[in-house]
Amino acid sequence: MKLVGIAGSIAEQSYNRMLLKFIAAHFSDQVDVEILDINDIPMFNQDNDISQGDALQYIARKIEGADGVILATPEHNHTVPAALKSLIEWLSYSIHPLDGKPVWIVGASYYTQGSSRAQLHLRQILESPGVGAISLPGNEVLLGNVKEAFDADGNLKDEGTINFIHSTLNKFLKFVKLINHVDQEDDDAWKNEDLEANHPVDTSVTNVDKNAKDWVEQAAVKTNAVDGKAYVKLDRGLLTVDQLNWFLKTMPIELTYVDDNNQFIYYNKTMEGKKMLASRTPDQVGDKMTDVHPPRAIPNVKRVIHQLRTGQKDLVAMPVPGNNATKHVMHYYKAMHDEDGSYRGVNEWVLDLWPIVSSYLKMTGKMLVDDPNNQVDANAGASQAGAAASADTDASAGASESAEETETVDVDANSGASES
Amino acid sequence: MKKFIAIVGSNSKNSTNRNLLKYMQKHFKSEADIQLAEIKDLPIFKKSPEKTVPEYAIELANDIEAADGVIIGTPEYDHSIPAALSSALAWLSYGQHPFVDKPVMITGASYGSLGSSRAQSQLRQILDSPEIKARIMPSSEFLLGHSLEAFDDDGNLKDDDTIKQLEGLFEDFLKFVAISEQLGGATAANMEEARNFNWEDNK
Ligand SMILES: Cc1cc2nc3c(=O)[nH]c(=O)nc-3n(C[C@H](O)[C@H](O)[C@@H](O)COP(=O)(O)O)c2cc1C
Ligand SMILES: Cc1cc2nc3c(=O)[nH]c(=O)nc-3n(C[C@H](O)[C@H](O)[C@H](O)COP(=O)(O)O)c2cc1C
C-alpha cells in the first residue's frame, strides 16, 4: 500500500511534518509513505494558472499514483493554514488529482484540543465538488501538547498515543481498500489480467522456455537452486530441501503455486496426474496460465486472479461439479502477499471434504437429510451462495461461487490441461 | 462620517467581490467613506522565529486599526475562503491585533447560486479566533449568487431586491458600529488579552 503524506505547514520547523515522518518510519513495515514538500508552491491565483508546471504536476502525479493521502494540518486562526489551502485550490482548479482519493486527516498542535476546528474545515474543503476527496468520518488524530510529545530522535514518547495512531491507521487502510475497490468495481480491469505471463516479477526465472518439459531442471541450473540436504531457513523453522519435500508431499491436499506473473511454478507431486483430484503433470510446471486451461475457462480464471490481485477477494472457494455422496471436492484460491502487503500469487489447494464430513457424522452419530427448503441443484456442486450452478462434468470445472453467476463456468486453475 | 476598510478577499484581476465592494463604495458614499484594500500582493503566510511580517501587512493593520469598521468581501473556493484571504488574516494576527473588537460586515459573491454561504460561515469562525477577535455583525449575511451576471456595464447591481437587501444590511451595520463604540469599555482589556494570548508561546 502506497500513501502520500503532506504536511500543511511550510514553517522551517514543523511538528506536523515531524508527525508525518514518525508515521512513515514507525509503520514502514505496513505502508509506504512518501512525504511531499509544498514549500515552493506559490499562492493560488486563478489569473496565473501554473497547474501544468513541474511543481504541481509532480505533486499531482504522486497523488494519482498513491492509494491514499495523509494530510497533517496545523491550525491557524481556527482554520487550515493558507499554504495547505492554497495547494488544495491548485488541486481543484484545472487538475483534480484528489478526486476520489481516500484522505486521512491528522494534526499536531500546541494545545490539547488543537487543530480540531482546522480538521473540521479541512473535511468540508475536501468534500467540495472541485476537490472530491473522500475522508473517513471520525477517524481523526489530534496530537495535542505537541511540544512535549516527541523525544530527541523524533519518536513519539507515549505508547498509548502510538497505539491509537496505529489503530486509526489500520482503519484508514481498510477504508482505502474499500474505496479503491468500489471505484474499480464496474470497470473491465480484470480483462487485462495477463495469463500469458509476460510480466516477469523479481522472482521470475527468465530465459527458460516456459513450455519446456524440464523447465524445473533448467530453471534450477539458472538459479543455482539448492536441493537435497541443503538447509532452507523458513518462517518459522529450518528444514533441508528433502525434509521440505517430505513434508509437502504428505499434505492431505493438492497444493499449487501460481506466481504473480501467472506462471505455474510448483505443485506438491504426490501421485500420478490421473489419480489426482485436479490433474497436474511434472512437465506442466513452468507453464503460463493460458497453457494449462482450455480457452473457454480463460475469462473466469482472469476474473478470479484479478480479484485476488486487487484485494477484492482474499479467498475464492469453488466446488467441483459431479460431487456425490462419496465425494465433495473443493478448490480454494488464496491470495499470497509479501511483507509489504504486495500481491505475490495464488496458493491453490484442492481437497475432498467428504472424509471430513463423514468422520464427523460417524463420531457424532448424526446423518444427513435433505433440506426441504433446499435451493441447490443436487447434481451440481453447491455454490458458496447457495445458488444452483450447472456445469459440464467432463470438464472438471468449478461452479459459480455467487448467486448472480449461474451460467456454466470453468475456473479450475490447472485441471483443464488434461484435455487440451 | 464613518471610515471603513473593505478587504477584497480575492487575488484575481476580475473579481466580482471587488466589483461588489466598489459598488458599495459608490452607492453608500454619502453615508460612509469606504476604502478598498487589496491582499493580492501578500506572500503566503509563513511563521518564522523572528516573527517577521511583510511591510504591507503592517500598513494594512494600521489602516484597519484607524478605521471604524471593516467589510470583508469573500469568494468561495472549495467551500471555504480563498487561501489568499486566509493568509492575509494570518498576517493580520501575527504579533499585531488590528481586528480586536472591530465591527466587521461580511459580504460574498460567487458564480454559483449559493453565493459563498459556506465560506462565510467558516470566515465567521476564523474572525472569532483568539488572535483576531473581531466583532462580527450577527445574523446578517449578504450572499450574491451568480455574481458574473449581477452587474451592469457601469458596475451597478442590476436587481432591485438585491440592492434593497444590501441597503438594509448596510444601515444595520452603521447602527452596529455605533453600538459597538458604546461597548468600548472592554476593548482595552480585550486588546490586552489578544496580545497576551499567543498561539506560539503556549508552554
Ligand atoms: C497566526 C497563527 C494562528 C494560530 N491559530 C491557532 C489556532 O487557531 N488554533 C491552534 O490550535 N493553534 C493555532 N496556532 C498555533 C499553530 O497551531 C502552530 O503554530 C502550528 O503551526 C504548529 O504546527 P507546525 O509546527 O506543524 O507548524 C496559530 C499560529 C499562528 C502563527
Ligand atoms: C479553486 C476554486 C474553487 C471554487 N470553489 C467554489 C465553491 O466551492 N463554491 C462556489 O460557489 N464557487 C466556487 N468557485 C467559483 C467562485 O464562485 C468564483 O471563482 C469566485 O467566487 C468569484 O469570486 P471573485 O469574482 O471575487 O474572484 C471556485 C473557484 C475557484 C477558482
XYZ file of C-alpha atoms and ligand atoms in Angstrom:
685
model
C 0.000 0.000 0.000
C 1.385 3.352 -1.030
C 0.425 6.652 0.586
C 1.483 10.222 0.053
C 1.868 12.461 3.115
C 1.587 16.235 3.005
C 2.282 18.498 5.959
C 0.180 21.636 5.905
C 2.952 23.713 7.389
C 5.669 25.494 5.470
C 7.493 26.629 8.594
C 11.153 25.589 8.742
C 10.414 23.606 11.857
C 7.055 21.853 11.870
C 5.568 19.412 14.330
C 3.096 18.284 11.725
C 5.942 17.288 9.444
C 7.549 15.500 12.402
C 4.320 13.609 12.976
C 4.211 12.504 9.336
C 7.844 11.438 9.444
C 7.164 9.429 12.550
C 4.171 7.706 10.947
C 6.214 6.975 7.812
C 9.100 5.472 9.782
C 7.218 3.699 12.531
C 4.699 1.917 10.331
C 7.002 1.321 7.380
C 6.510 -2.436 7.592
C 2.831 -1.847 6.905
C 2.631 1.069 4.484
C 4.945 3.008 2.263
C 4.501 6.726 2.988
C 6.204 9.279 0.783
C 6.274 12.787 2.230
C 5.878 15.626 -0.258
C 7.140 19.137 0.188
C 4.820 22.049 -0.616
C 7.105 24.920 0.346
C 7.700 26.088 -3.205
C 4.110 26.107 -4.387
C 3.047 29.727 -4.934
C -0.234 31.177 -3.719
C -3.203 30.047 -5.759
C -4.226 32.674 -8.275
C -6.758 31.983 -10.975
C -5.181 34.598 -13.258
C -1.875 32.749 -13.343
C -2.626 29.074 -13.760
C 0.518 27.051 -13.159
C -1.273 23.698 -12.893
C 0.708 22.352 -15.816
C 4.047 23.451 -14.332
C 6.572 20.974 -12.962
C 5.928 21.558 -9.277
C 2.180 20.876 -9.342
C 2.447 18.151 -11.957
C 4.942 16.371 -9.722
C 2.581 16.513 -6.758
C -0.415 15.539 -8.885
C 1.410 12.507 -10.301
C 2.452 11.372 -6.842
C -1.097 11.681 -5.543
C -2.576 9.912 -8.546
C -0.112 7.049 -8.158
C -0.816 6.613 -4.456
C -3.598 4.573 -2.895
C -4.380 7.341 -0.438
C -3.215 10.623 1.074
C -2.376 11.691 4.619
C -2.852 15.386 5.358
C -1.241 16.658 8.543
C -2.706 20.032 9.330
C -1.805 22.657 11.886
C -4.488 25.143 12.862
C -4.167 28.831 12.112
C -6.954 31.056 13.400
C -9.334 28.120 13.687
C -8.803 27.007 10.104
C -6.266 25.236 7.884
C -3.072 27.161 7.143
C -3.151 29.228 3.947
C -0.300 27.216 2.432
C -2.270 23.972 2.613
C -5.462 25.616 1.402
C -3.592 27.180 -1.498
C -2.264 23.765 -2.547
C -5.765 22.292 -2.401
C -7.085 25.162 -4.518
C -4.476 24.354 -7.163
C -5.569 20.721 -6.986
C -9.203 21.662 -7.550
C -8.966 24.164 -10.371
C -7.836 22.739 -13.692
C -6.421 19.475 -12.377
C -8.203 17.225 -9.863
C -5.802 14.567 -8.628
C -7.564 14.274 -5.267
C -10.833 13.305 -6.897
C -11.967 10.006 -5.384
C -8.805 9.716 -3.239
C -9.130 8.430 0.292
C -7.667 11.017 2.676
C -6.644 10.608 6.286
C -6.540 13.819 8.319
C -4.142 14.154 11.227
C -2.995 17.227 13.085
C -0.471 18.273 15.685
C -0.983 21.285 17.869
C 0.438 23.028 20.898
C -2.914 22.720 22.653
C -4.986 19.851 23.953
C -7.875 20.334 21.568
C -5.759 21.980 18.934
C -6.403 21.539 15.244
C -9.880 20.081 15.780
C -11.518 23.085 14.115
C -8.983 23.091 11.312
C -9.648 19.391 10.762
C -13.354 20.055 10.524
C -12.787 22.831 7.971
C -10.420 20.599 6.062
C -13.067 17.903 5.876
C -15.572 20.404 4.440
C -12.971 21.586 1.940
C -12.108 18.059 0.831
C -15.773 17.279 0.290
C -16.354 20.175 -2.082
C -17.017 19.100 -5.662
C -13.826 20.569 -7.124
C -11.677 18.586 -4.702
C -13.765 15.428 -4.406
C -11.533 13.648 -1.922
C -13.055 11.121 0.448
C -12.203 11.287 4.120
C -13.192 8.644 6.607
C -15.593 10.278 9.072
C -14.412 10.496 12.631
C -11.124 8.751 12.084
C -9.046 11.672 13.265
C -5.786 12.027 15.082
C -5.421 15.177 17.184
C -1.999 15.242 18.701
C -2.171 17.845 21.449
C 0.609 19.386 23.556
C 2.932 18.515 20.755
C 5.933 20.360 22.117
C 6.320 17.602 24.714
C 5.241 14.701 22.525
C 8.478 13.761 20.748
C 11.827 12.590 22.039
C 15.119 13.855 20.657
C 15.047 11.297 17.829
C 11.628 12.418 16.613
C 9.808 9.445 18.087
C 6.546 9.809 19.942
C 7.125 9.137 23.604
C 3.744 7.878 24.674
C 2.982 4.240 23.910
C -0.768 4.827 24.183
C -0.591 7.581 21.561
C 1.354 5.342 19.208
C -1.188 2.560 19.641
C -4.011 4.967 18.991
C -2.383 6.235 15.799
C -1.813 2.646 14.759
C -5.456 1.688 15.193
C -6.550 4.806 13.299
C -4.093 3.979 10.538
C -5.469 0.459 10.311
C -8.984 1.787 9.925
C -7.796 4.143 7.221
C -6.031 1.341 5.354
C -9.222 -0.712 5.374
C -11.100 2.327 4.132
C -8.557 2.807 1.332
C -9.040 -0.765 0.177
C -12.786 -0.369 0.241
C -12.844 2.944 -1.658
C -10.362 1.836 -4.287
C -12.338 -1.351 -4.725
C -15.657 0.453 -5.193
C -14.021 2.678 -7.793
C -12.874 -0.312 -9.764
C -15.919 -2.435 -9.457
C -17.693 -1.578 -12.638
C -14.743 -1.414 -14.970
C -13.275 -4.144 -17.048
C -9.867 -4.162 -15.442
C -9.975 -7.943 -14.992
C -9.671 -8.344 -18.739
C -6.126 -7.009 -18.531
C -5.022 -9.855 -16.302
C -2.098 -11.281 -18.253
C -2.426 -15.067 -18.310
C 0.369 -15.205 -20.888
C 2.795 -14.439 -18.054
C 4.507 -11.679 -19.984
C 5.246 -9.522 -16.955
C 8.170 -11.155 -15.178
C 8.463 -10.313 -11.487
C 11.579 -10.219 -9.343
C 11.329 -13.958 -8.678
C 10.678 -14.975 -12.285
C 13.300 -17.142 -13.952
C 13.704 -15.623 -17.365
C 15.332 -17.145 -20.430
C 13.929 -20.590 -19.822
C 11.238 -21.821 -22.181
C 8.106 -21.914 -20.074
C 6.835 -24.888 -22.051
C 9.986 -26.956 -21.677
C 9.182 -30.357 -20.156
C 12.249 -29.980 -17.957
C 11.543 -26.377 -17.009
C 12.209 -27.182 -13.359
C 15.659 -28.642 -14.090
C 16.636 -25.802 -16.429
C 15.397 -23.122 -14.041
C 17.210 -24.801 -11.165
C 20.504 -24.565 -13.063
C 19.858 -20.904 -13.914
C 19.219 -20.007 -10.283
C 21.778 -22.308 -8.688
C 18.885 -23.761 -6.737
C 19.741 -25.846 -3.700
C 18.364 -29.331 -3.265
C 18.692 -32.467 -1.180
C 20.457 -31.870 2.077
C 20.817 -28.101 1.738
C 19.142 -26.174 4.530
C 16.474 -23.548 3.971
C 15.563 -21.010 6.628
C 11.833 -20.557 6.956
C 9.354 -18.549 8.994
C 9.444 -20.357 11.356
C 11.883 -23.203 11.210
C 14.843 -24.729 9.441
C 14.488 -27.681 7.067
C 16.523 -29.343 4.393
C 15.023 -29.360 0.910
C 14.419 -33.103 1.366
C 12.548 -32.503 4.574
C 10.526 -29.780 2.935
C 9.531 -32.189 0.170
C 8.602 -34.984 2.591
C 6.527 -32.513 4.460
C 4.667 -31.047 1.484
C 4.128 -34.399 -0.224
C 2.257 -35.696 2.802
C -0.153 -32.793 2.967
C -3.699 -34.152 2.633
C -4.394 -31.522 -0.017
C -3.186 -30.855 -3.551
C -1.170 -27.663 -3.479
C -0.392 -25.465 -6.467
C 1.681 -22.312 -6.605
C 0.902 -19.746 -9.314
C 3.183 -16.728 -9.027
C 2.259 -13.059 -9.514
C 3.251 -13.313 -13.181
C 0.584 -16.006 -13.629
C 3.148 -18.732 -14.087
C 2.517 -22.208 -12.639
C 5.747 -22.869 -10.718
C 5.030 -25.629 -8.207
C 2.720 -28.420 -7.115
C 3.211 -30.992 -4.397
C 3.591 -34.088 -6.549
C 2.153 -36.888 -4.506
C 0.846 -39.173 -7.214
C 0.218 -39.582 -10.908
C -1.825 -36.826 -12.545
C -4.643 -39.153 -13.449
C -5.218 -40.108 -9.834
C -5.292 -36.532 -8.541
C -8.479 -34.657 -7.772
C -7.197 -31.992 -10.162
C -4.671 -33.389 -12.552
C -1.181 -31.919 -12.787
C 1.785 -33.475 -14.546
C 5.511 -32.878 -13.959
C 6.080 -31.393 -17.419
C 3.442 -28.698 -16.876
C 5.423 -26.895 -14.203
C 6.704 -23.603 -15.613
C 3.724 -23.215 -17.922
C 1.840 -19.973 -18.258
C -1.807 -19.940 -17.216
C -3.080 -19.999 -20.783
C -1.323 -23.326 -21.366
C -2.995 -25.116 -18.501
C -6.566 -24.024 -19.209
C -8.949 -24.613 -22.062
C -9.791 -21.348 -23.848
C -13.334 -21.210 -22.523
C -12.052 -21.143 -18.933
C -9.825 -18.130 -19.529
C -12.281 -15.298 -18.693
C -13.111 -16.828 -15.339
C -9.517 -17.528 -14.474
C -8.775 -13.894 -15.265
C -11.625 -12.719 -13.079
C -10.580 -14.799 -10.100
C -6.910 -13.875 -10.287
C -7.800 -10.222 -10.754
C -9.988 -10.282 -7.657
C -7.164 -11.802 -5.655
C -4.514 -9.493 -7.072
C -6.525 -6.335 -6.373
C -7.625 -7.418 -2.935
C -11.319 -7.506 -3.847
C -11.220 -11.040 -2.515
C -8.719 -12.816 -0.380
C -10.104 -16.290 -0.908
C -12.237 -17.766 -3.650
C -13.797 -21.162 -2.994
C -15.338 -23.346 -5.675
C -16.921 -26.743 -5.549
C -16.245 -29.154 -8.368
C -19.344 -30.394 -10.149
C -20.063 -34.082 -10.120
C -19.752 -34.312 -6.390
C -21.884 -37.077 -4.963
C -22.422 -38.868 -1.710
C -18.864 -40.167 -1.677
C -17.002 -37.049 -2.724
C -17.112 -33.324 -2.110
C -14.142 -31.798 -3.882
C -13.394 -28.141 -3.316
C -10.916 -25.810 -4.977
C -9.641 -22.881 -2.954
C -7.715 -19.940 -4.365
C -6.000 -17.768 -1.790
C -4.064 -14.570 -2.476
C -0.496 -14.556 -1.219
C 1.233 -11.353 -0.115
C 4.726 -10.376 0.845
C 5.718 -8.471 3.982
C 4.811 -5.180 2.304
C 1.352 -6.421 1.506
C 2.042 -6.680 -2.221
C 0.298 -9.460 -4.108
C 2.630 -12.397 -4.790
C 0.475 -15.038 -6.392
C -2.165 -17.681 -5.773
C -1.997 -20.548 -3.335
C -4.438 -23.071 -4.728
C -5.429 -26.121 -2.778
C -7.791 -28.870 -3.754
C -9.262 -31.338 -1.358
C -12.094 -33.732 -0.858
C -14.141 -32.598 2.096
C -16.226 -35.734 2.189
C -13.969 -37.772 4.511
C -14.150 -34.895 6.988
C -17.938 -34.730 6.819
C -18.254 -38.467 7.036
C -15.958 -38.770 10.033
C -17.950 -36.050 11.752
C -21.165 -37.983 11.118
C -19.623 -41.179 12.401
C -18.272 -39.570 15.542
C -21.477 -37.778 16.425
C -23.943 -40.413 15.301
C -25.678 -37.932 13.026
C -26.897 -38.342 9.485
C -27.532 -36.095 6.536
C -31.108 -35.450 5.476
C -32.489 -33.396 2.622
C -33.376 -29.811 3.444
C -36.990 -29.213 2.357
C -36.114 -25.577 1.595
C -33.157 -26.574 -0.472
C -32.449 -24.277 -3.416
C -29.478 -26.223 -4.654
C -29.425 -28.368 -7.728
C -28.374 -31.666 -6.212
C -26.346 -32.683 -9.228
C -24.218 -29.612 -9.332
C -21.739 -28.577 -6.724
C -23.270 -26.403 -4.083
C -22.092 -22.921 -4.743
C -20.961 -20.633 -1.978
C -24.057 -18.518 -2.194
C -26.325 -21.499 -2.319
C -27.273 -20.889 -5.913
C -27.642 -23.574 -8.476
C -24.792 -23.885 -10.857
C -24.954 -26.186 -13.804
C -21.688 -27.330 -15.167
C -20.483 -29.942 -17.576
C -18.963 -32.707 -15.571
C -16.348 -33.890 -18.010
C -14.575 -30.565 -17.841
C -13.952 -30.907 -14.122
C -14.871 -27.293 -13.879
C -15.522 -25.284 -10.770
C -19.011 -23.990 -10.319
C -20.009 -20.464 -9.841
C -19.482 -19.015 -6.426
C -22.042 -16.277 -6.476
C -25.751 -16.264 -6.893
C -25.605 -13.898 -9.837
C -23.346 -16.103 -11.876
C -25.460 -19.112 -12.599
C -24.083 -19.747 -16.047
C -21.694 -22.577 -16.657
C -18.247 -21.581 -15.557
C -14.936 -23.265 -15.691
C -12.317 -21.873 -13.452
C -10.155 -24.657 -12.226
C -6.644 -23.336 -12.456
C -4.972 -26.368 -13.900
C -7.086 -29.407 -14.346
C -8.247 -28.309 -17.773
C -4.785 -29.124 -19.014
C -5.568 -32.801 -19.283
C -8.000 -32.238 -22.089
C -6.035 -29.712 -24.103
C -18.599 60.202 8.534
C -17.614 56.632 9.350
C -14.494 55.253 7.762
C -14.423 51.618 6.637
C -11.769 49.406 5.149
C -13.180 46.988 2.581
C -10.941 43.965 2.096
C -11.123 42.337 -1.322
C -10.891 38.659 -0.448
C -9.849 37.615 -3.934
C -6.486 37.951 -5.641
C -7.908 37.763 -9.137
C -7.857 40.712 -11.518
C -11.520 40.479 -12.412
C -13.011 39.830 -9.026
C -16.773 40.123 -8.708
C -16.214 40.570 -4.989
C -14.105 43.621 -5.777
C -16.911 44.813 -8.051
C -19.395 44.443 -5.232
C -17.222 46.392 -2.797
C -16.672 49.103 -5.414
C -20.383 49.295 -5.913
C -20.883 49.707 -2.155
C -18.188 52.374 -2.060
C -20.064 54.336 -4.704
C -23.595 53.577 -3.571
C -23.029 54.469 0.094
C -20.647 57.375 -0.430
C -22.957 59.825 1.319
C -23.111 57.580 4.393
C -19.576 56.300 4.776
C -16.075 56.578 3.460
C -15.196 53.127 2.159
C -11.609 52.473 1.209
C -10.784 49.293 -0.713
C -7.826 47.195 0.485
C -6.145 44.555 -1.656
C -4.474 41.417 -0.358
C -3.212 40.105 -3.657
C 0.399 41.123 -3.175
C 0.898 39.479 0.204
C 3.076 36.344 0.288
C 1.736 33.063 1.696
C 1.723 33.210 5.484
C 4.806 31.624 6.969
C 5.911 31.506 10.576
C 9.466 32.443 11.410
C 11.435 32.513 14.640
C 11.757 36.313 14.263
C 8.034 36.680 13.595
C 8.735 38.761 10.524
C 5.650 40.371 8.980
C 5.672 41.921 5.490
C 5.682 45.721 5.456
C 2.411 45.819 3.543
C 0.631 43.726 6.201
C 1.755 46.176 8.861
C 0.396 49.122 6.855
C -2.867 47.304 6.313
C -3.100 46.558 10.031
C -2.602 50.251 10.772
C -5.340 51.212 8.311
C -7.705 48.728 9.932
C -6.849 49.934 13.390
C -7.636 53.503 12.338
C -10.946 52.561 10.691
C -14.373 52.400 12.328
C -15.124 49.059 10.819
C -14.159 46.501 8.219
C -16.077 44.970 5.335
C -14.742 41.684 4.020
C -15.840 40.510 0.594
C -15.094 36.836 0.227
C -15.349 34.469 -2.713
C -15.832 30.809 -2.030
C -13.106 28.404 -3.092
C -13.744 24.747 -2.276
C -16.420 25.556 0.299
C -14.122 27.856 2.245
C -12.461 31.241 1.985
C -9.600 31.568 -0.527
C -6.105 30.818 0.720
C -5.157 34.384 -0.199
C -7.688 35.790 2.292
C -6.855 33.293 4.994
C -3.184 34.100 4.531
C -3.889 37.834 4.884
C -5.833 37.210 8.090
C -2.920 35.186 9.467
C -0.509 38.060 8.761
C -3.032 40.404 10.388
C -2.968 38.357 13.581
C 0.714 37.584 13.821
C 2.168 39.813 16.507
C -0.414 42.511 15.662
C -4.109 42.606 16.500
C -5.939 45.220 14.427
C -9.224 43.322 14.419
C -9.858 43.123 18.140
C -13.417 44.384 18.749
C -13.513 45.859 15.260
C -17.021 45.709 13.758
C -16.988 43.504 10.671
C -19.550 43.063 7.925
C -19.184 40.092 5.627
C -20.269 40.070 2.007
C -19.707 37.353 -0.506
C -20.090 36.857 -4.209
C -19.788 33.638 -6.103
C -20.530 32.369 -9.578
C -22.832 29.681 -8.290
C -26.250 30.144 -6.752
C -25.235 29.817 -3.092
C -23.169 32.984 -3.045
C -20.350 31.746 -0.809
C -22.521 30.782 2.170
C -20.187 28.022 3.350
C -17.134 30.256 3.017
C -18.897 32.940 5.044
C -19.734 30.620 7.879
C -16.108 29.463 8.062
C -14.991 33.100 7.916
C -17.101 33.872 10.965
C -15.352 31.127 12.919
C -11.978 32.416 11.801
C -12.757 36.004 12.779
C -13.821 34.747 16.200
C -10.472 33.086 16.970
C -8.483 34.498 19.905
C -5.887 36.458 17.956
C -8.436 38.109 15.651
C -11.464 38.538 17.920
C -13.410 40.770 15.591
C -16.969 41.880 16.372
C -18.894 40.295 13.544
C -22.312 41.727 12.777
C -24.648 38.967 13.948
C -27.371 37.245 11.929
C -26.656 39.042 8.718
C -25.473 37.554 5.509
C -25.075 39.123 2.149
C -24.764 36.407 -0.450
C -24.504 37.457 -4.075
C -25.071 34.388 -6.206
C -24.439 34.264 -9.970
C -22.099 37.184 -9.454
C -20.879 37.219 -13.049
C -24.336 38.286 -14.240
C -25.166 40.547 -11.290
C -23.703 43.843 -12.532
C -24.493 46.081 -15.479
C -21.845 47.741 -17.631
C -21.468 50.631 -15.203
C -20.733 48.261 -12.329
C -24.147 48.709 -10.715
C -26.157 45.853 -9.252
C -28.985 45.033 -11.632
C -31.523 43.545 -9.279
C -33.600 45.963 -7.160
C -34.373 43.459 -4.420
C -30.699 42.715 -4.041
C -29.952 46.429 -3.761
C -32.668 46.875 -1.124
C -31.301 43.981 0.883
C -27.791 45.406 0.730
C -29.039 48.863 1.788
C -30.857 47.357 4.748
C -27.810 45.447 5.857
C -25.551 48.450 5.489
C -27.914 50.536 7.592
C -27.761 47.814 10.235
C -24.013 47.800 10.017
C -23.856 51.548 10.686
C -26.007 51.019 13.765
C -23.913 48.039 14.794
C -20.786 50.209 14.557
C -22.419 52.872 16.703
C -23.487 50.382 19.374
C -20.108 48.809 19.242
C -18.457 52.120 20.089
C -20.545 52.310 23.228
C -19.289 48.879 24.219
C -15.809 50.308 24.068
C -15.219 49.754 27.766
C -13.961 46.235 27.413
C -11.900 46.900 24.344
C -8.705 47.779 26.104
C -8.937 44.622 28.159
C -9.788 42.521 25.122
C -6.864 44.001 23.288
C -4.607 43.119 26.168
C -5.977 39.612 26.180
C -5.373 39.131 22.465
C -1.854 40.397 22.880
C -1.208 38.088 25.771
C -2.853 35.242 24.029
C -0.169 33.952 21.835
C -0.590 30.732 19.945
C 3.101 30.387 19.525
C 4.378 30.806 23.050
C 1.988 28.402 24.690
C 4.016 26.220 27.060
C -1.322 33.158 13.002
C -1.427 31.928 13.844
C -2.663 31.468 14.249
C -2.794 30.309 15.013
N -4.013 29.890 15.355
C -4.151 28.724 16.033
C -5.424 28.202 16.316
O -6.450 28.774 15.945
N -5.519 27.037 16.988
C -4.396 26.343 17.386
O -4.528 25.296 17.980
N -3.166 26.823 17.134
C -3.022 27.993 16.459
N -1.782 28.466 16.176
C -0.602 27.700 16.589
C -0.311 26.688 15.476
O -1.121 25.580 15.612
C 1.105 26.247 15.474
O 1.929 27.327 15.251
C 1.241 25.232 14.381
O 1.622 25.856 13.194
C 2.138 24.133 14.769
O 2.244 23.237 13.723
P 3.593 23.139 12.921
O 4.692 23.003 13.914
O 3.417 21.919 12.073
O 3.716 24.382 12.087
C -1.648 29.620 15.408
C -0.383 30.087 14.997
C -0.275 31.200 14.224
C 1.080 31.672 13.794
C -10.317 26.960 -6.842
C -11.729 27.433 -6.935
C -12.700 26.802 -6.177
C -14.025 27.232 -6.211
N -14.930 26.651 -5.390
C -16.201 27.170 -5.324
C -17.119 26.690 -4.357
O -16.810 25.798 -3.564
N -18.355 27.227 -4.310
C -18.721 28.238 -5.154
O -19.854 28.724 -5.064
N -17.870 28.699 -6.092
C -16.616 28.197 -6.189
N -15.730 28.690 -7.118
C -16.155 29.713 -8.063
C -16.223 31.021 -7.332
O -17.576 31.271 -7.038
C -15.708 32.162 -8.105
O -14.496 31.853 -8.718
C -15.450 33.273 -7.135
O -16.274 33.169 -6.022
C -15.721 34.543 -7.699
O -15.158 35.496 -6.821
P -14.355 36.673 -7.473
O -15.145 37.049 -8.701
O -14.388 37.747 -6.441
O -12.980 36.195 -7.802
C -14.398 28.288 -7.076
C -13.403 28.904 -7.845
C -12.094 28.500 -7.769
C -11.068 29.230 -8.583
